[in-house]
Amino acid sequence: VKKELEEWYENLVAMMRNEKKEKSGHLQAIINTANDVNRLHITLMHSPKEMAYQQQFMKAVPLIKELESKMKPQPSHDIELMLSAMYNAFVLKLQGKEISKGTNEALKVFGKTLSMLSAKYREDQKGELNPE
């Protein structure tokens, strides 16, 4: 396991160097995956079978709109915004910085929404999802 982890980090560093992302930015593989997840999100939002997901996402919408104006650069879609918010909160916690109660509440909603979406994504990747 230790050897596999070392290789994973070595590959990650190589990709970051290759794409000139050592200091900032997202790897193309991450961008592609986020876009795939967003496409699935759009499909789920139009599916009559996915009411639970739609209701959960609607709880996130006002929080997304509130954060949208504060994020620089602007995310390309709502899923990217929620992922960025979760990542930024993680970084702030690592730095020992405090996160407001309102932000923590938003992160809980984003976390639940992304959790539901990731479960659907896994189903989709296995060919087990039929949203129509």
JSON list of C-alpha atoms in Angstrom, two decimals:
[
{"chain": "A", "resi": 1, "resn": "VAL", "atom": "CA", "xyz": [0.00, 0.00, 0.00]},
{"chain": "A", "resi": 2, "resn": "LYS", "atom": "CA", "xyz": [2.84, 2.40, 0.84]},
{"chain": "A", "resi": 3, "resn": "LYS", "atom": "CA", "xyz": [4.47, 1.78, -2.55]},
{"chain": "A", "resi": 4, "resn": "GLU", "atom": "CA", "xyz": [1.15, 2.36, -4.37]},
{"chain": "A", "resi": 5, "resn": "LEU", "atom": "CA", "xyz": [0.66, 5.63, -2.49]},
{"chain": "A", "resi": 6, "resn": "GLU", "atom": "CA", "xyz": [4.17, 6.78, -3.38]},
{"chain": "A", "resi": 7, "resn": "GLU", "atom": "CA", "xyz": [3.56, 5.98, -7.05]},
{"chain": "A", "resi": 8, "resn": "TRP", "atom": "CA", "xyz": [0.22, 7.82, -6.95]},
{"chain": "A", "resi": 9, "resn": "TYR", "atom": "CA", "xyz": [1.91, 10.95, -5.56]},
{"chain": "A", "resi": 10, "resn": "GLU", "atom": "CA", "xyz": [4.77, 10.67, -8.06]},
{"chain": "A", "resi": 11, "resn": "ASN", "atom": "CA", "xyz": [2.25, 10.46, -10.93]},
{"chain": "A", "resi": 12, "resn": "LEU", "atom": "CA", "xyz": [0.31, 13.40, -9.51]},
{"chain": "A", "resi": 13, "resn": "VAL", "atom": "CA", "xyz": [3.47, 15.51, -9.30]},
{"chain": "A", "resi": 14, "resn": "ALA", "atom": "CA", "xyz": [4.42, 14.52, -12.86]},
{"chain": "A", "resi": 15, "resn": "MET", "atom": "CA", "xyz": [0.97, 15.52, -14.16]},
{"chain": "A", "resi": 16, "resn": "MET", "atom": "CA", "xyz": [1.14, 18.84, -12.30]},
{"chain": "A", "resi": 17, "resn": "ARG", "atom": "CA", "xyz": [4.56, 19.59, -13.79]},
{"chain": "A", "resi": 18, "resn": "ASN", "atom": "CA", "xyz": [3.43, 18.48, -17.25]},
{"chain": "A", "resi": 19, "resn": "GLU", "atom": "CA", "xyz": [0.44, 20.83, -17.15]},
{"chain": "A", "resi": 20, "resn": "LYS", "atom": "CA", "xyz": [2.40, 23.62, -15.40]},
{"chain": "A", "resi": 21, "resn": "LYS", "atom": "CA", "xyz": [0.05, 23.48, -12.39]},
{"chain": "A", "resi": 22, "resn": "GLU", "atom": "CA", "xyz": [2.66, 23.29, -9.62]},
{"chain": "A", "resi": 23, "resn": "LYS", "atom": "CA", "xyz": [1.47, 26.50, -7.94]},
{"chain": "A", "resi": 24, "resn": "SER", "atom": "CA", "xyz": [-2.19, 26.81, -8.87]},
{"chain": "A", "resi": 25, "resn": "GLY", "atom": "CA", "xyz": [-4.94, 25.57, -11.13]},
{"chain": "A", "resi": 26, "resn": "HIS", "atom": "CA", "xyz": [-6.69, 22.27, -11.68]},
{"chain": "A", "resi": 27, "resn": "LEU", "atom": "CA", "xyz": [-5.42, 19.29, -13.61]},
{"chain": "A", "resi": 28, "resn": "GLN", "atom": "CA", "xyz": [-7.26, 18.58, -16.84]},
{"chain": "A", "resi": 29, "resn": "ALA", "atom": "CA", "xyz": [-8.32, 15.16, -15.51]},
{"chain": "A", "resi": 30, "resn": "ILE", "atom": "CA", "xyz": [-10.04, 16.88, -12.56]},
{"chain": "A", "resi": 31, "resn": "ILE", "atom": "CA", "xyz": [-11.74, 19.41, -14.85]},
{"chain": "A", "resi": 32, "resn": "ASN", "atom": "CA", "xyz": [-12.96, 16.61, -17.12]},
{"chain": "A", "resi": 33, "resn": "THR", "atom": "CA", "xyz": [-14.34, 14.62, -14.18]},
{"chain": "A", "resi": 34, "resn": "ALA", "atom": "CA", "xyz": [-16.10, 17.69, -12.74]},
{"chain": "A", "resi": 35, "resn": "ASN", "atom": "CA", "xyz": [-17.65, 18.34, -16.17]},
{"chain": "A", "resi": 36, "resn": "ASP", "atom": "CA", "xyz": [-18.80, 14.69, -16.41]},
{"chain": "A", "resi": 37, "resn": "VAL", "atom": "CA", "xyz": [-20.36, 14.97, -12.95]},
{"chain": "A", "resi": 38, "resn": "ASN", "atom": "CA", "xyz": [-22.06, 18.22, -13.99]},
{"chain": "A", "resi": 39, "resn": "ARG", "atom": "CA", "xyz": [-23.52, 16.54, -17.09]},
{"chain": "A", "resi": 40, "resn": "LEU", "atom": "CA", "xyz": [-24.93, 13.82, -14.84]},
{"chain": "A", "resi": 41, "resn": "HIS", "atom": "CA", "xyz": [-26.32, 16.53, -12.50]},
{"chain": "A", "resi": 42, "resn": "ILE", "atom": "CA", "xyz": [-28.17, 18.12, -15.44]},
{"chain": "A", "resi": 43, "resn": "THR", "atom": "CA", "xyz": [-29.57, 14.72, -16.44]},
{"chain": "A", "resi": 44, "resn": "LEU", "atom": "CA", "xyz": [-30.75, 14.06, -12.88]},
{"chain": "A", "resi": 45, "resn": "MET", "atom": "CA", "xyz": [-32.38, 17.49, -12.68]},
{"chain": "A", "resi": 46, "resn": "HIS", "atom": "CA", "xyz": [-34.52, 16.59, -15.72]},
{"chain": "A", "resi": 47, "resn": "SER", "atom": "CA", "xyz": [-35.40, 13.06, -14.59]},
{"chain": "A", "resi": 48, "resn": "PRO", "atom": "CA", "xyz": [-38.82, 12.33, -13.08]},
{"chain": "A", "resi": 49, "resn": "LYS", "atom": "CA", "xyz": [-37.16, 9.44, -11.18]},
{"chain": "A", "resi": 50, "resn": "GLU", "atom": "CA", "xyz": [-34.75, 11.70, -9.32]},
{"chain": "A", "resi": 51, "resn": "MET", "atom": "CA", "xyz": [-37.05, 13.85, -7.18]},
{"chain": "A", "resi": 52, "resn": "ALA", "atom": "CA", "xyz": [-35.01, 13.28, -4.00]},
{"chain": "A", "resi": 53, "resn": "TYR", "atom": "CA", "xyz": [-31.86, 14.58, -5.67]},
{"chain": "A", "resi": 54, "resn": "GLN", "atom": "CA", "xyz": [-33.74, 17.52, -7.19]},
{"chain": "A", "resi": 55, "resn": "GLN", "atom": "CA", "xyz": [-35.19, 18.49, -3.80]},
{"chain": "A", "resi": 56, "resn": "GLN", "atom": "CA", "xyz": [-31.76, 18.30, -2.18]},
{"chain": "A", "resi": 57, "resn": "PHE", "atom": "CA", "xyz": [-30.18, 20.40, -4.91]},
{"chain": "A", "resi": 58, "resn": "MET", "atom": "CA", "xyz": [-32.93, 23.03, -4.57]},
{"chain": "A", "resi": 59, "resn": "LYS", "atom": "CA", "xyz": [-31.85, 23.47, -0.93]},
{"chain": "A", "resi": 60, "resn": "ALA", "atom": "CA", "xyz": [-28.37, 24.33, -2.22]},
{"chain": "A", "resi": 61, "resn": "VAL", "atom": "CA", "xyz": [-29.49, 26.83, -4.88]},
{"chain": "A", "resi": 62, "resn": "PRO", "atom": "CA", "xyz": [-29.85, 29.94, -2.65]},
{"chain": "A", "resi": 63, "resn": "LEU", "atom": "CA", "xyz": [-26.48, 29.16, -1.03]},
{"chain": "A", "resi": 64, "resn": "ILE", "atom": "CA", "xyz": [-24.89, 28.72, -4.46]},
{"chain": "A", "resi": 65, "resn": "LYS", "atom": "CA", "xyz": [-26.30, 32.06, -5.63]},
{"chain": "A", "resi": 66, "resn": "GLU", "atom": "CA", "xyz": [-24.98, 33.76, -2.50]},
{"chain": "A", "resi": 67, "resn": "LEU", "atom": "CA", "xyz": [-21.48, 32.34, -2.99]},
{"chain": "A", "resi": 68, "resn": "GLU", "atom": "CA", "xyz": [-21.36, 32.88, -6.75]},
{"chain": "A", "resi": 69, "resn": "SER", "atom": "CA", "xyz": [-20.67, 36.60, -6.48]},
{"chain": "A", "resi": 70, "resn": "LYS", "atom": "CA", "xyz": [-17.86, 36.04, -3.98]},
{"chain": "A", "resi": 71, "resn": "MET", "atom": "CA", "xyz": [-15.88, 33.44, -5.91]},
{"chain": "A", "resi": 72, "resn": "LYS", "atom": "CA", "xyz": [-12.95, 34.46, -8.07]},
{"chain": "A", "resi": 73, "resn": "PRO", "atom": "CA", "xyz": [-12.55, 33.19, -10.71]},
{"chain": "A", "resi": 74, "resn": "GLN", "atom": "CA", "xyz": [-16.20, 32.42, -11.42]},
{"chain": "A", "resi": 75, "resn": "PRO", "atom": "CA", "xyz": [-16.88, 28.67, -11.52]},
{"chain": "A", "resi": 76, "resn": "SER", "atom": "CA", "xyz": [-18.14, 27.26, -14.82]},
{"chain": "A", "resi": 77, "resn": "HIS", "atom": "CA", "xyz": [-21.10, 25.50, -13.18]},
{"chain": "A", "resi": 78, "resn": "ASP", "atom": "CA", "xyz": [-22.83, 24.93, -9.85]},
{"chain": "A", "resi": 79, "resn": "ILE", "atom": "CA", "xyz": [-21.08, 21.61, -9.22]},
{"chain": "A", "resi": 80, "resn": "GLU", "atom": "CA", "xyz": [-17.67, 23.27, -9.59]},
{"chain": "A", "resi": 81, "resn": "LEU", "atom": "CA", "xyz": [-18.78, 25.98, -7.18]},
{"chain": "A", "resi": 82, "resn": "MET", "atom": "CA", "xyz": [-19.79, 23.46, -4.52]},
{"chain": "A", "resi": 83, "resn": "LEU", "atom": "CA", "xyz": [-16.59, 21.45, -4.98]},
{"chain": "A", "resi": 84, "resn": "SER", "atom": "CA", "xyz": [-14.50, 24.63, -4.75]},
{"chain": "A", "resi": 85, "resn": "ALA", "atom": "CA", "xyz": [-16.33, 25.73, -1.61]},
{"chain": "A", "resi": 86, "resn": "MET", "atom": "CA", "xyz": [-15.65, 22.35, 0.02]},
{"chain": "A", "resi": 87, "resn": "TYR", "atom": "CA", "xyz": [-11.98, 22.46, -0.99]},
{"chain": "A", "resi": 88, "resn": "ASN", "atom": "CA", "xyz": [-11.51, 26.05, 0.18]},
{"chain": "A", "resi": 89, "resn": "ALA", "atom": "CA", "xyz": [-13.05, 25.20, 3.56]},
{"chain": "A", "resi": 90, "resn": "PHE", "atom": "CA", "xyz": [-10.68, 22.24, 3.86]},
{"chain": "A", "resi": 91, "resn": "VAL", "atom": "CA", "xyz": [-7.69, 24.50, 3.15]},
{"chain": "A", "resi": 92, "resn": "LEU", "atom": "CA", "xyz": [-8.90, 27.08, 5.69]},
{"chain": "A", "resi": 93, "resn": "LYS", "atom": "CA", "xyz": [-9.24, 24.36, 8.34]},
{"chain": "A", "resi": 94, "resn": "LEU", "atom": "CA", "xyz": [-5.73, 23.11, 7.56]},
{"chain": "A", "resi": 95, "resn": "GLN", "atom": "CA", "xyz": [-4.48, 26.67, 8.07]},
{"chain": "A", "resi": 96, "resn": "GLY", "atom": "CA", "xyz": [-6.25, 26.82, 11.43]},
{"chain": "A", "resi": 97, "resn": "LYS", "atom": "CA", "xyz": [-8.60, 29.56, 10.28]},
{"chain": "A", "resi": 98, "resn": "GLU", "atom": "CA", "xyz": [-12.14, 29.84, 11.54]},
{"chain": "A", "resi": 99, "resn": "ILE", "atom": "CA", "xyz": [-15.13, 29.21, 9.31]},
{"chain": "A", "resi": 100, "resn": "SER", "atom": "CA", "xyz": [-18.34, 31.10, 10.02]},
{"chain": "A", "resi": 101, "resn": "LYS", "atom": "CA", "xyz": [-21.48, 29.33, 11.19]},
{"chain": "A", "resi": 102, "resn": "GLY", "atom": "CA", "xyz": [-23.28, 30.33, 7.98]},
{"chain": "A", "resi": 103, "resn": "THR", "atom": "CA", "xyz": [-20.50, 28.92, 5.82]},
{"chain": "A", "resi": 104, "resn": "ASN", "atom": "CA", "xyz": [-20.51, 25.68, 7.83]},
{"chain": "A", "resi": 105, "resn": "GLU", "atom": "CA", "xyz": [-24.26, 25.37, 7.31]},
{"chain": "A", "resi": 106, "resn": "ALA", "atom": "CA", "xyz": [-23.82, 25.90, 3.55]},
{"chain": "A", "resi": 107, "resn": "LEU", "atom": "CA", "xyz": [-21.03, 23.30, 3.50]},
{"chain": "A", "resi": 108, "resn": "LYS", "atom": "CA", "xyz": [-23.35, 20.75, 5.14]},
{"chain": "A", "resi": 109, "resn": "VAL", "atom": "CA", "xyz": [-25.95, 21.30, 2.41]},
{"chain": "A", "resi": 110, "resn": "PHE", "atom": "CA", "xyz": [-23.27, 21.14, -0.31]},
{"chain": "A", "resi": 111, "resn": "GLY", "atom": "CA", "xyz": [-21.81, 18.00, 1.26]},
{"chain": "A", "resi": 112, "resn": "LYS", "atom": "CA", "xyz": [-25.15, 16.20, 1.30]},
{"chain": "A", "resi": 113, "resn": "THR", "atom": "CA", "xyz": [-25.89, 17.28, -2.29]},
{"chain": "A", "resi": 114, "resn": "LEU", "atom": "CA", "xyz": [-22.46, 16.19, -3.53]},
{"chain": "A", "resi": 115, "resn": "SER", "atom": "CA", "xyz": [-22.74, 12.93, -1.60]},
{"chain": "A", "resi": 116, "resn": "MET", "atom": "CA", "xyz": [-26.01, 12.08, -3.36]},
{"chain": "A", "resi": 117, "resn": "LEU", "atom": "CA", "xyz": [-24.51, 13.10, -6.70]},
{"chain": "A", "resi": 118, "resn": "SER", "atom": "CA", "xyz": [-21.37, 11.03, -6.17]},
{"chain": "A", "resi": 119, "resn": "ALA", "atom": "CA", "xyz": [-23.46, 7.94, -5.38]},
{"chain": "A", "resi": 120, "resn": "LYS", "atom": "CA", "xyz": [-25.38, 8.49, -8.63]},
{"chain": "A", "resi": 121, "resn": "TYR", "atom": "CA", "xyz": [-22.07, 9.01, -10.46]},
{"chain": "A", "resi": 122, "resn": "ARG", "atom": "CA", "xyz": [-20.76, 5.67, -9.17]},
{"chain": "A", "resi": 123, "resn": "GLU", "atom": "CA", "xyz": [-23.99, 3.99, -10.29]},
{"chain": "A", "resi": 124, "resn": "ASP", "atom": "CA", "xyz": [-23.67, 5.64, -13.68]},
{"chain": "A", "resi": 125, "resn": "GLN", "atom": "CA", "xyz": [-20.05, 4.53, -14.06]},
{"chain": "A", "resi": 126, "resn": "LYS", "atom": "CA", "xyz": [-21.10, 0.95, -13.34]},
{"chain": "A", "resi": 127, "resn": "GLY", "atom": "CA", "xyz": [-23.91, 1.19, -15.90]},
{"chain": "A", "resi": 128, "resn": "GLU", "atom": "CA", "xyz": [-26.52, 0.76, -13.16]},
{"chain": "A", "resi": 129, "resn": "LEU", "atom": "CA", "xyz": [-28.23, 4.16, -13.46]},
{"chain": "A", "resi": 130, "resn": "ASN", "atom": "CA", "xyz": [-31.30, 4.66, -15.61]},
{"chain": "A", "resi": 131, "resn": "PRO", "atom": "CA", "xyz": [-32.55, 8.22, -14.96]},
{"chain": "A", "resi": 132, "resn": "GLU", "atom": "CA", "xyz": [-35.11, 8.30, -17.82]}
]
